[in-house]
Every structure is written in C-alpha cells, then in structure tokens.
Amino acid sequence: VSEHSRQALAAHGIGTLDKIHVVYNGTDHLLRQVPDTAILDRLGLAGRPFALALGSVSGYKNMRRLFAAFHDPALAGLPLVLTGAADRRAYEDRGWAVPPNVIFAGRVSDGALRALYGASRMFLFPSETEGFGLPPVEAMHCGTAVVAARGGAIPEVCGEGAVLVE
C-alpha cells in the first residue's frame, strides 16, 4: 500500500522488490456516505470549532503526545474529539493523563465520521509509524486540514497535503 511498506516487506525477506508493487488505497468510498450530522448535536459540537483524531491505546499511535499538547492552556478552549473504542478509563489505565477538553465519541459510523471530518477545524494524526495511513487521506479528501507526524508512510501518502511534524 506504500513504498514504505514495500521496502519493509523486502527488508524482512517476505519478497523481493522486483515482485512487490505498490497499489495505494483509495478514499472515495467515504464520499458516497451521507454525512450523519446528528453526531455533532449528540456531542455538543454543532457550530463549535474542534480538532478530531482517531483514538487508540496502541503505543505507536502516540496519543500520549496528543494529550500532552492538549494539556497546554492555549488549547484549553478547543475540544479534542476522539473516535474509537477506547474511553477515558482505557487511557488512564495506561497511566496517560487525559486532558479535560477531550470528548470521547466512541465507535462511529462512516456517515458520522464523514460529518466529523467535515465539521472539524483539523484532523490530527500523531502516529509514529504507518504502512499507509488511511485516516489522514480520508480527512484531506473531505477538505479537512491535516497535521500528521512524519511516521512511516505518512510523508509519502500525504505529500504536501498535510502539515507534517516530528
């Protein structure tokens, strides 16, 4: 799904570069979804600026870095909406301090995700590594600004369409 993944497969002896070809993922499926804007009302976000991220307790997803950033008083007024199965307790059980301005949306439908992408000020993707990184591409496809870490295939996949940070 990326040159990064192709090189990793070859490095691990799974195949040779002449036999591995890159075929990038697409995101047009998301645009076929009708945005389910009820999610914005349910979370109290209608008409409010917010940042969006896909939450995960996997260490390489780097949520602890995102939490550290949102503990900054300069971001106290900006809600950080996290989708995904993990709730506040799941993060706290790992010893991570969850900022008070985090809103847990839980698992959401594709229609709700499309509405969240479209209404958010930015999509944040702090992952340390990815073989492809579909969420930032989906966000860009929905017209949402993306700030992503320079991990794995993210620079290759996002190109100049995202702000890349260390």
PDB file of N, CA, C and O in Angstrom, residues 93-166:
ATOM      1  N   ASP A  93      -5.909   3.942  32.472  1.00  0.00           N
ATOM      2  CA  ASP A  93      -5.372   2.661  32.936  1.00  0.00           C
ATOM      3  C   ASP A  93      -3.944   2.433  32.453  1.00  0.00           C
ATOM      4  O   ASP A  93      -3.204   1.644  33.038  1.00  0.00           O
ATOM      5  N   ARG A  94      -3.540   3.118  31.399  1.00  0.00           N
ATOM      6  CA  ARG A  94      -2.173   3.023  30.892  1.00  0.00           C
ATOM      7  C   ARG A  94      -1.272   4.113  31.479  1.00  0.00           C
ATOM      8  O   ARG A  94      -0.136   4.269  31.075  1.00  0.00           O
ATOM      9  N   GLY A  95      -1.836   4.899  32.374  1.00  0.00           N
ATOM     10  CA  GLY A  95      -1.070   5.942  33.034  1.00  0.00           C
ATOM     11  C   GLY A  95      -0.997   7.242  32.250  1.00  0.00           C
ATOM     12  O   GLY A  95      -0.176   8.104  32.566  1.00  0.00           O
ATOM     13  N   TRP A  96      -1.830   7.401  31.241  1.00  0.00           N
ATOM     14  CA  TRP A  96      -1.814   8.608  30.429  1.00  0.00           C
ATOM     15  C   TRP A  96      -2.825   9.604  30.980  1.00  0.00           C
ATOM     16  O   TRP A  96      -3.991   9.270  31.208  1.00  0.00           O
ATOM     17  N   ALA A  97      -2.391  10.830  31.179  1.00  0.00           N
ATOM     18  CA  ALA A  97      -3.263  11.886  31.690  1.00  0.00           C
ATOM     19  C   ALA A  97      -4.099  12.453  30.539  1.00  0.00           C
ATOM     20  O   ALA A  97      -3.567  13.051  29.609  1.00  0.00           O
ATOM     21  N   VAL A  98      -5.398  12.255  30.615  1.00  0.00           N
ATOM     22  CA  VAL A  98      -6.305  12.719  29.569  1.00  0.00           C
ATOM     23  C   VAL A  98      -6.700  14.160  29.873  1.00  0.00           C
ATOM     24  O   VAL A  98      -7.185  14.452  30.963  1.00  0.00           O
ATOM     25  N   PRO A  99      -6.497  15.069  28.924  1.00  0.00           N
ATOM     26  CA  PRO A  99      -6.877  16.462  29.149  1.00  0.00           C
ATOM     27  C   PRO A  99      -8.393  16.594  29.359  1.00  0.00           C
ATOM     28  O   PRO A  99      -9.174  15.783  28.837  1.00  0.00           O
ATOM     29  N   PRO A 100      -8.812  17.605  30.106  1.00  0.00           N
ATOM     30  CA  PRO A 100     -10.246  17.756  30.377  1.00  0.00           C
ATOM     31  C   PRO A 100     -11.085  18.105  29.143  1.00  0.00           C
ATOM     32  O   PRO A 100     -12.294  17.893  29.146  1.00  0.00           O
ATOM     33  N   ASN A 101     -10.462  18.618  28.089  1.00  0.00           N
ATOM     34  CA  ASN A 101     -11.217  19.028  26.905  1.00  0.00           C
ATOM     35  C   ASN A 101     -11.358  17.927  25.853  1.00  0.00           C
ATOM     36  O   ASN A 101     -11.760  18.182  24.729  1.00  0.00           O
ATOM     37  N   VAL A 102     -11.069  16.683  26.231  1.00  0.00           N
ATOM     38  CA  VAL A 102     -11.241  15.559  25.307  1.00  0.00           C
ATOM     39  C   VAL A 102     -12.687  15.077  25.371  1.00  0.00           C
ATOM     40  O   VAL A 102     -13.243  14.883  26.448  1.00  0.00           O
ATOM     41  N   ILE A 103     -13.274  14.896  24.197  1.00  0.00           N
ATOM     42  CA  ILE A 103     -14.626  14.356  24.064  1.00  0.00           C
ATOM     43  C   ILE A 103     -14.500  12.989  23.397  1.00  0.00           C
ATOM     44  O   ILE A 103     -13.937  12.884  22.304  1.00  0.00           O
ATOM     45  N   PHE A 104     -15.020  11.971  24.039  1.00  0.00           N
ATOM     46  CA  PHE A 104     -14.960  10.613  23.507  1.00  0.00           C
ATOM     47  C   PHE A 104     -16.235  10.323  22.728  1.00  0.00           C
ATOM     48  O   PHE A 104     -17.317  10.272  23.297  1.00  0.00           O
ATOM     49  N   ALA A 105     -16.086  10.134  21.433  1.00  0.00           N
ATOM     50  CA  ALA A 105     -17.240   9.881  20.569  1.00  0.00           C
ATOM     51  C   ALA A 105     -17.575   8.397  20.494  1.00  0.00           C
ATOM     52  O   ALA A 105     -18.678   8.036  20.079  1.00  0.00           O
ATOM     53  N   GLY A 106     -16.637   7.528  20.852  1.00  0.00           N
ATOM     54  CA  GLY A 106     -16.853   6.094  20.714  1.00  0.00           C
ATOM     55  C   GLY A 106     -16.715   5.682  19.254  1.00  0.00           C
ATOM     56  O   GLY A 106     -16.250   6.442  18.406  1.00  0.00           O
ATOM     57  N   ARG A 107     -17.120   4.457  18.969  1.00  0.00           N
ATOM     58  CA  ARG A 107     -17.120   3.998  17.579  1.00  0.00           C
ATOM     59  C   ARG A 107     -18.212   4.744  16.832  1.00  0.00           C
ATOM     60  O   ARG A 107     -19.309   4.924  17.359  1.00  0.00           O
ATOM     61  N   VAL A 108     -17.906   5.172  15.622  1.00  0.00           N
ATOM     62  CA  VAL A 108     -18.889   5.928  14.845  1.00  0.00           C
ATOM     63  C   VAL A 108     -19.069   5.288  13.470  1.00  0.00           C
ATOM     64  O   VAL A 108     -18.166   4.622  12.956  1.00  0.00           O
ATOM     65  N   SER A 109     -20.208   5.520  12.877  1.00  0.00           N
ATOM     66  CA  SER A 109     -20.490   5.026  11.529  1.00  0.00           C
ATOM     67  C   SER A 109     -19.676   5.827  10.518  1.00  0.00           C
ATOM     68  O   SER A 109     -19.147   6.902  10.833  1.00  0.00           O
ATOM     69  N   ASP A 110     -19.605   5.335   9.296  1.00  0.00           N
ATOM     70  CA  ASP A 110     -18.912   6.082   8.244  1.00  0.00           C
ATOM     71  C   ASP A 110     -19.585   7.427   7.996  1.00  0.00           C
ATOM     72  O   ASP A 110     -18.916   8.423   7.742  1.00  0.00           O
ATOM     73  N   GLY A 111     -20.921   7.466   8.079  1.00  0.00           N
ATOM     74  CA  GLY A 111     -21.631   8.730   7.895  1.00  0.00           C
ATOM     75  C   GLY A 111     -21.303   9.732   8.992  1.00  0.00           C
ATOM     76  O   GLY A 111     -21.110  10.918   8.735  1.00  0.00           O
ATOM     77  N   ALA A 112     -21.220   9.251  10.232  1.00  0.00           N
ATOM     78  CA  ALA A 112     -20.848  10.125  11.344  1.00  0.00           C
ATOM     79  C   ALA A 112     -19.400  10.578  11.214  1.00  0.00           C
ATOM     80  O   ALA A 112     -19.074  11.748  11.469  1.00  0.00           O
ATOM     81  N   LEU A 113     -18.522   9.658  10.790  1.00  0.00           N
ATOM     82  CA  LEU A 113     -17.115  10.029  10.600  1.00  0.00           C
ATOM     83  C   LEU A 113     -16.991  11.101   9.520  1.00  0.00           C
ATOM     84  O   LEU A 113     -16.247  12.074   9.682  1.00  0.00           O
ATOM     85  N   ARG A 114     -17.739  10.954   8.445  1.00  0.00           N
ATOM     86  CA  ARG A 114     -17.694  11.962   7.383  1.00  0.00           C
ATOM     87  C   ARG A 114     -18.158  13.313   7.917  1.00  0.00           C
ATOM     88  O   ARG A 114     -17.568  14.350   7.612  1.00  0.00           O
ATOM     89  N   ALA A 115     -19.204  13.323   8.737  1.00  0.00           N
ATOM     90  CA  ALA A 115     -19.679  14.578   9.327  1.00  0.00           C
ATOM     91  C   ALA A 115     -18.627  15.187  10.247  1.00  0.00           C
ATOM     92  O   ALA A 115     -18.406  16.408  10.240  1.00  0.00           O
ATOM     93  N   LEU A 116     -17.962  14.347  11.039  1.00  0.00           N
ATOM     94  CA  LEU A 116     -16.918  14.847  11.937  1.00  0.00           C
ATOM     95  C   LEU A 116     -15.733  15.404  11.153  1.00  0.00           C
ATOM     96  O   LEU A 116     -15.210  16.476  11.482  1.00  0.00           O
ATOM     97  N   TYR A 117     -15.299  14.678  10.115  1.00  0.00           N
ATOM     98  CA  TYR A 117     -14.216  15.202   9.276  1.00  0.00           C
ATOM     99  C   TYR A 117     -14.609  16.575   8.726  1.00  0.00           C
ATOM    100  O   TYR A 117     -13.831  17.525   8.765  1.00  0.00           O
ATOM    101  N   GLY A 118     -15.805  16.662   8.178  1.00  0.00           N
ATOM    102  CA  GLY A 118     -16.238  17.889   7.520  1.00  0.00           C
ATOM    103  C   GLY A 118     -16.410  19.074   8.451  1.00  0.00           C
ATOM    104  O   GLY A 118     -16.221  20.218   8.050  1.00  0.00           O
ATOM    105  N   ALA A 119     -16.775  18.813   9.697  1.00  0.00           N
ATOM    106  CA  ALA A 119     -17.029  19.906  10.643  1.00  0.00           C
ATOM    107  C   ALA A 119     -15.804  20.293  11.466  1.00  0.00           C
ATOM    108  O   ALA A 119     -15.782  21.379  12.057  1.00  0.00           O
ATOM    109  N   SER A 120     -14.798  19.430  11.515  1.00  0.00           N
ATOM    110  CA  SER A 120     -13.644  19.723  12.370  1.00  0.00           C
ATOM    111  C   SER A 120     -12.732  20.773  11.729  1.00  0.00           C
ATOM    112  O   SER A 120     -12.656  20.891  10.518  1.00  0.00           O
ATOM    113  N   ARG A 121     -12.056  21.517  12.580  1.00  0.00           N
ATOM    114  CA  ARG A 121     -11.077  22.504  12.103  1.00  0.00           C
ATOM    115  C   ARG A 121      -9.849  21.818  11.548  1.00  0.00           C
ATOM    116  O   ARG A 121      -9.199  22.315  10.653  1.00  0.00           O
ATOM    117  N   MET A 122      -9.513  20.653  12.153  1.00  0.00           N
ATOM    118  CA  MET A 122      -8.328  19.926  11.718  1.00  0.00           C
ATOM    119  C   MET A 122      -8.410  18.491  12.186  1.00  0.00           C
ATOM    120  O   MET A 122      -9.081  18.187  13.160  1.00  0.00           O
ATOM    121  N   PHE A 123      -7.718  17.637  11.442  1.00  0.00           N
ATOM    122  CA  PHE A 123      -7.579  16.249  11.827  1.00  0.00           C
ATOM    123  C   PHE A 123      -6.137  16.049  12.261  1.00  0.00           C
ATOM    124  O   PHE A 123      -5.207  16.452  11.553  1.00  0.00           O
ATOM    125  N   LEU A 124      -5.949  15.438  13.421  1.00  0.00           N
ATOM    126  CA  LEU A 124      -4.618  15.245  13.985  1.00  0.00           C
ATOM    127  C   LEU A 124      -4.267  13.765  13.954  1.00  0.00           C
ATOM    128  O   LEU A 124      -5.061  12.917  14.382  1.00  0.00           O
ATOM    129  N   PHE A 125      -3.073  13.460  13.456  1.00  0.00           N
ATOM    130  CA  PHE A 125      -2.644  12.071  13.293  1.00  0.00           C
ATOM    131  C   PHE A 125      -1.202  11.937  13.777  1.00  0.00           C
ATOM    132  O   PHE A 125      -0.256  12.047  13.002  1.00  0.00           O
ATOM    133  N   PRO A 126      -1.013  11.689  15.086  1.00  0.00           N
ATOM    134  CA  PRO A 126       0.332  11.682  15.659  1.00  0.00           C
ATOM    135  C   PRO A 126       1.079  10.359  15.560  1.00  0.00           C
ATOM    136  O   PRO A 126       2.135  10.203  16.177  1.00  0.00           O
ATOM    137  N   SER A 127       0.597   9.402  14.806  1.00  0.00           N
ATOM    138  CA  SER A 127       1.164   8.056  14.755  1.00  0.00           C
ATOM    139  C   SER A 127       2.656   8.062  14.430  1.00  0.00           C
ATOM    140  O   SER A 127       3.109   8.776  13.537  1.00  0.00           O
ATOM    141  N   GLU A 128       3.402   7.230  15.151  1.00  0.00           N
ATOM    142  CA  GLU A 128       4.845   7.136  14.936  1.00  0.00           C
ATOM    143  C   GLU A 128       5.204   6.353  13.685  1.00  0.00           C
ATOM    144  O   GLU A 128       6.282   6.530  13.133  1.00  0.00           O
ATOM    145  N   THR A 129       4.314   5.462  13.250  1.00  0.00           N
ATOM    146  CA  THR A 129       4.558   4.707  12.030  1.00  0.00           C
ATOM    147  C   THR A 129       3.234   4.200  11.475  1.00  0.00           C
ATOM    148  O   THR A 129       2.300   3.945  12.228  1.00  0.00           O
ATOM    149  N   GLU A 130       3.174   4.082  10.175  1.00  0.00           N
ATOM    150  CA  GLU A 130       2.002   3.539   9.485  1.00  0.00           C
ATOM    151  C   GLU A 130       2.479   2.917   8.187  1.00  0.00           C
ATOM    152  O   GLU A 130       3.396   3.431   7.546  1.00  0.00           O
ATOM    153  N   GLY A 131       1.833   1.842   7.788  1.00  0.00           N
ATOM    154  CA  GLY A 131       2.116   1.250   6.488  1.00  0.00           C
ATOM    155  C   GLY A 131       1.476   2.033   5.361  1.00  0.00           C
ATOM    156  O   GLY A 131       1.951   2.041   4.230  1.00  0.00           O
ATOM    157  N   PHE A 132       0.380   2.717   5.682  1.00  0.00           N
ATOM    158  CA  PHE A 132      -0.275   3.604   4.721  1.00  0.00           C
ATOM    159  C   PHE A 132      -0.778   4.842   5.447  1.00  0.00           C
ATOM    160  O   PHE A 132      -0.289   5.921   5.227  1.00  0.00           O
ATOM    161  N   GLY A 133      -1.779   4.712   6.289  1.00  0.00           N
ATOM    162  CA  GLY A 133      -2.334   5.859   6.997  1.00  0.00           C
ATOM    163  C   GLY A 133      -3.584   6.384   6.314  1.00  0.00           C
ATOM    164  O   GLY A 133      -3.606   7.508   5.809  1.00  0.00           O
ATOM    165  N   LEU A 134      -4.623   5.581   6.282  1.00  0.00           N
ATOM    166  CA  LEU A 134      -5.861   5.953   5.603  1.00  0.00           C
ATOM    167  C   LEU A 134      -6.576   7.151   6.229  1.00  0.00           C
ATOM    168  O   LEU A 134      -7.060   8.023   5.489  1.00  0.00           O
ATOM    169  N   PRO A 135      -6.677   7.280   7.557  1.00  0.00           N
ATOM    170  CA  PRO A 135      -7.446   8.388   8.122  1.00  0.00           C
ATOM    171  C   PRO A 135      -7.030   9.795   7.673  1.00  0.00           C
ATOM    172  O   PRO A 135      -7.892  10.600   7.336  1.00  0.00           O
ATOM    173  N   PRO A 136      -5.732  10.130   7.615  1.00  0.00           N
ATOM    174  CA  PRO A 136      -5.420  11.482   7.151  1.00  0.00           C
ATOM    175  C   PRO A 136      -5.797  11.706   5.688  1.00  0.00           C
ATOM    176  O   PRO A 136      -6.189  12.808   5.298  1.00  0.00           O
ATOM    177  N   VAL A 137      -5.721  10.655   4.884  1.00  0.00           N
ATOM    178  CA  VAL A 137      -6.103  10.790   3.479  1.00  0.00           C
ATOM    179  C   VAL A 137      -7.617  10.983   3.377  1.00  0.00           C
ATOM    180  O   VAL A 137      -8.095  11.796   2.588  1.00  0.00           O
ATOM    181  N   GLU A 138      -8.373  10.247   4.199  1.00  0.00           N
ATOM    182  CA  GLU A 138      -9.822  10.449   4.230  1.00  0.00           C
ATOM    183  C   GLU A 138     -10.154  11.882   4.624  1.00  0.00           C
ATOM    184  O   GLU A 138     -11.012  12.519   4.011  1.00  0.00           O
ATOM    185  N   ALA A 139      -9.486  12.374   5.656  1.00  0.00           N
ATOM    186  CA  ALA A 139      -9.742  13.745   6.117  1.00  0.00           C
ATOM    187  C   ALA A 139      -9.449  14.752   5.007  1.00  0.00           C
ATOM    188  O   ALA A 139     -10.251  15.663   4.748  1.00  0.00           O
ATOM    189  N   MET A 140      -8.310  14.599   4.342  1.00  0.00           N
ATOM    190  CA  MET A 140      -7.973  15.515   3.242  1.00  0.00           C
ATOM    191  C   MET A 140      -9.007  15.418   2.136  1.00  0.00           C
ATOM    192  O   MET A 140      -9.387  16.435   1.546  1.00  0.00           O
ATOM    193  N   HIS A 141      -9.476  14.222   1.838  1.00  0.00           N
ATOM    194  CA  HIS A 141     -10.478  14.020   0.794  1.00  0.00           C
ATOM    195  C   HIS A 141     -11.775  14.743   1.148  1.00  0.00           C
ATOM    196  O   HIS A 141     -12.513  15.176   0.268  1.00  0.00           O
ATOM    197  N   CYS A 142     -12.045  14.904   2.448  1.00  0.00           N
ATOM    198  CA  CYS A 142     -13.231  15.628   2.914  1.00  0.00           C
ATOM    199  C   CYS A 142     -12.978  17.130   3.053  1.00  0.00           C
ATOM    200  O   CYS A 142     -13.845  17.863   3.519  1.00  0.00           O
ATOM    201  N   GLY A 143     -11.786  17.586   2.689  1.00  0.00           N
ATOM    202  CA  GLY A 143     -11.471  19.008   2.748  1.00  0.00           C
ATOM    203  C   GLY A 143     -11.004  19.495   4.098  1.00  0.00           C
ATOM    204  O   GLY A 143     -11.001  20.691   4.366  1.00  0.00           O
ATOM    205  N   THR A 144     -10.583  18.580   4.954  1.00  0.00           N
ATOM    206  CA  THR A 144     -10.158  18.931   6.307  1.00  0.00           C
ATOM    207  C   THR A 144      -8.641  19.080   6.369  1.00  0.00           C
ATOM    208  O   THR A 144      -7.914  18.255   5.810  1.00  0.00           O
ATOM    209  N   ALA A 145      -8.194  20.114   7.053  1.00  0.00           N
ATOM    210  CA  ALA A 145      -6.761  20.314   7.254  1.00  0.00           C
ATOM    211  C   ALA A 145      -6.210  19.174   8.104  1.00  0.00           C
ATOM    212  O   ALA A 145      -6.871  18.713   9.040  1.00  0.00           O
ATOM    213  N   VAL A 146      -5.002  18.719   7.777  1.00  0.00           N
ATOM    214  CA  VAL A 146      -4.392  17.588   8.483  1.00  0.00           C
ATOM    215  C   VAL A 146      -3.027  18.000   9.031  1.00  0.00           C
ATOM    216  O   VAL A 146      -2.211  18.592   8.318  1.00  0.00           O
ATOM    217  N   VAL A 147      -2.806  17.664  10.294  1.00  0.00           N
ATOM    218  CA  VAL A 147      -1.491  17.771  10.922  1.00  0.00           C
ATOM    219  C   VAL A 147      -1.123  16.343  11.314  1.00  0.00           C
ATOM    220  O   VAL A 147      -1.855  15.696  12.069  1.00  0.00           O
ATOM    221  N   ALA A 148      -0.026  15.841  10.774  1.00  0.00           N
ATOM    222  CA  ALA A 148       0.361  14.451  10.996  1.00  0.00           C
ATOM    223  C   ALA A 148       1.846  14.354  11.317  1.00  0.00           C
ATOM    224  O   ALA A 148       2.645  15.195  10.893  1.00  0.00           O
ATOM    225  N   ALA A 149       2.185  13.307  12.048  1.00  0.00           N
ATOM    226  CA  ALA A 149       3.587  13.035  12.360  1.00  0.00           C
ATOM    227  C   ALA A 149       4.278  12.445  11.134  1.00  0.00           C
ATOM    228  O   ALA A 149       3.649  11.832  10.281  1.00  0.00           O
ATOM    229  N   ARG A 150       5.586  12.629  11.069  1.00  0.00           N
ATOM    230  CA  ARG A 150       6.396  12.089   9.971  1.00  0.00           C
ATOM    231  C   ARG A 150       6.727  10.619  10.220  1.00  0.00           C
ATOM    232  O   ARG A 150       7.877  10.237  10.225  1.00  0.00           O
ATOM    233  N   GLY A 151       5.724   9.802  10.432  1.00  0.00           N
ATOM    234  CA  GLY A 151       5.972   8.408  10.764  1.00  0.00           C
ATOM    235  C   GLY A 151       5.653   7.472   9.621  1.00  0.00           C
ATOM    236  O   GLY A 151       4.610   7.588   8.982  1.00  0.00           O
ATOM    237  N   GLY A 152       6.558   6.549   9.352  1.00  0.00           N
ATOM    238  CA  GLY A 152       6.313   5.519   8.348  1.00  0.00           C
ATOM    239  C   GLY A 152       5.986   6.098   6.988  1.00  0.00           C
ATOM    240  O   GLY A 152       6.715   6.917   6.450  1.00  0.00           O
ATOM    241  N   ALA A 153       4.849   5.679   6.441  1.00  0.00           N
ATOM    242  CA  ALA A 153       4.446   6.087   5.092  1.00  0.00           C
ATOM    243  C   ALA A 153       3.719   7.422   5.044  1.00  0.00           C
ATOM    244  O   ALA A 153       3.368   7.885   3.957  1.00  0.00           O
ATOM    245  N   ILE A 154       3.499   8.055   6.175  1.00  0.00           N
ATOM    246  CA  ILE A 154       2.690   9.286   6.188  1.00  0.00           C
ATOM    247  C   ILE A 154       3.252  10.371   5.268  1.00  0.00           C
ATOM    248  O   ILE A 154       2.499  10.952   4.482  1.00  0.00           O
ATOM    249  N   PRO A 155       4.545  10.678   5.282  1.00  0.00           N
ATOM    250  CA  PRO A 155       5.033  11.697   4.347  1.00  0.00           C
ATOM    251  C   PRO A 155       4.787  11.322   2.886  1.00  0.00           C
ATOM    252  O   PRO A 155       4.414  12.171   2.070  1.00  0.00           O
ATOM    253  N   GLU A 156       4.955  10.048   2.573  1.00  0.00           N
ATOM    254  CA  GLU A 156       4.733   9.568   1.207  1.00  0.00           C
ATOM    255  C   GLU A 156       3.271   9.684   0.808  1.00  0.00           C
ATOM    256  O   GLU A 156       2.937  10.144  -0.284  1.00  0.00           O
ATOM    257  N   VAL A 157       2.389   9.300   1.689  1.00  0.00           N
ATOM    258  CA  VAL A 157       0.968   9.245   1.390  1.00  0.00           C
ATOM    259  C   VAL A 157       0.321  10.629   1.420  1.00  0.00           C
ATOM    260  O   VAL A 157      -0.510  10.947   0.555  1.00  0.00           O
ATOM    261  N   CYS A 158       0.688  11.455   2.362  1.00  0.00           N
ATOM    262  CA  CYS A 158       0.067  12.786   2.496  1.00  0.00           C
ATOM    263  C   CYS A 158       0.743  13.831   1.618  1.00  0.00           C
ATOM    264  O   CYS A 158       0.102  14.813   1.239  1.00  0.00           O
ATOM    265  N   GLY A 159       2.007  13.638   1.319  1.00  0.00           N
ATOM    266  CA  GLY A 159       2.718  14.610   0.495  1.00  0.00           C
ATOM    267  C   GLY A 159       2.621  16.009   1.076  1.00  0.00           C
ATOM    268  O   GLY A 159       2.722  16.199   2.289  1.00  0.00           O
ATOM    269  N   GLU A 160       2.370  16.968   0.218  1.00  0.00           N
ATOM    270  CA  GLU A 160       2.258  18.366   0.636  1.00  0.00           C
ATOM    271  C   GLU A 160       0.850  18.713   1.086  1.00  0.00           C
ATOM    272  O   GLU A 160       0.573  19.859   1.420  1.00  0.00           O
ATOM    273  N   GLY A 161      -0.048  17.728   1.126  1.00  0.00           N
ATOM    274  CA  GLY A 161      -1.432  17.966   1.513  1.00  0.00           C
ATOM    275  C   GLY A 161      -1.644  18.069   3.015  1.00  0.00           C
ATOM    276  O   GLY A 161      -2.717  18.416   3.456  1.00  0.00           O
ATOM    277  N   ALA A 162      -0.625  17.761   3.800  1.00  0.00           N
ATOM    278  CA  ALA A 162      -0.728  17.817   5.251  1.00  0.00           C
ATOM    279  C   ALA A 162       0.462  18.596   5.808  1.00  0.00           C
ATOM    280  O   ALA A 162       1.512  18.670   5.189  1.00  0.00           O
ATOM    281  N   VAL A 163       0.267  19.143   6.989  1.00  0.00           N
ATOM    282  CA  VAL A 163       1.373  19.716   7.752  1.00  0.00           C
ATOM    283  C   VAL A 163       2.004  18.553   8.487  1.00  0.00           C
ATOM    284  O   VAL A 163       1.338  17.882   9.278  1.00  0.00           O
ATOM    285  N   LEU A 164       3.267  18.280   8.215  1.00  0.00           N
ATOM    286  CA  LEU A 164       3.964  17.163   8.854  1.00  0.00           C
ATOM    287  C   LEU A 164       4.862  17.679   9.959  1.00  0.00           C
ATOM    288  O   LEU A 164       5.580  18.656   9.781  1.00  0.00           O
ATOM    289  N   VAL A 165       4.786  17.020  11.110  1.00  0.00           N
ATOM    290  CA  VAL A 165       5.553  17.431  12.279  1.00  0.00           C
ATOM    291  C   VAL A 165       6.317  16.223  12.824  1.00  0.00           C
ATOM    292  O   VAL A 165       5.988  15.091  12.544  1.00  0.00           O
ATOM    293  N   GLU A 166       7.323  16.520  13.625  1.00  0.00           N
ATOM    294  CA  GLU A 166       8.092  15.432  14.250  1.00  0.00           C
ATOM    295  C   GLU A 166       7.258  14.797  15.346  1.00  0.00           C
ATOM    296  O   GLU A 166       6.408  15.405  15.926  1.00  0.00           O
TER     297      GLU A 166
END
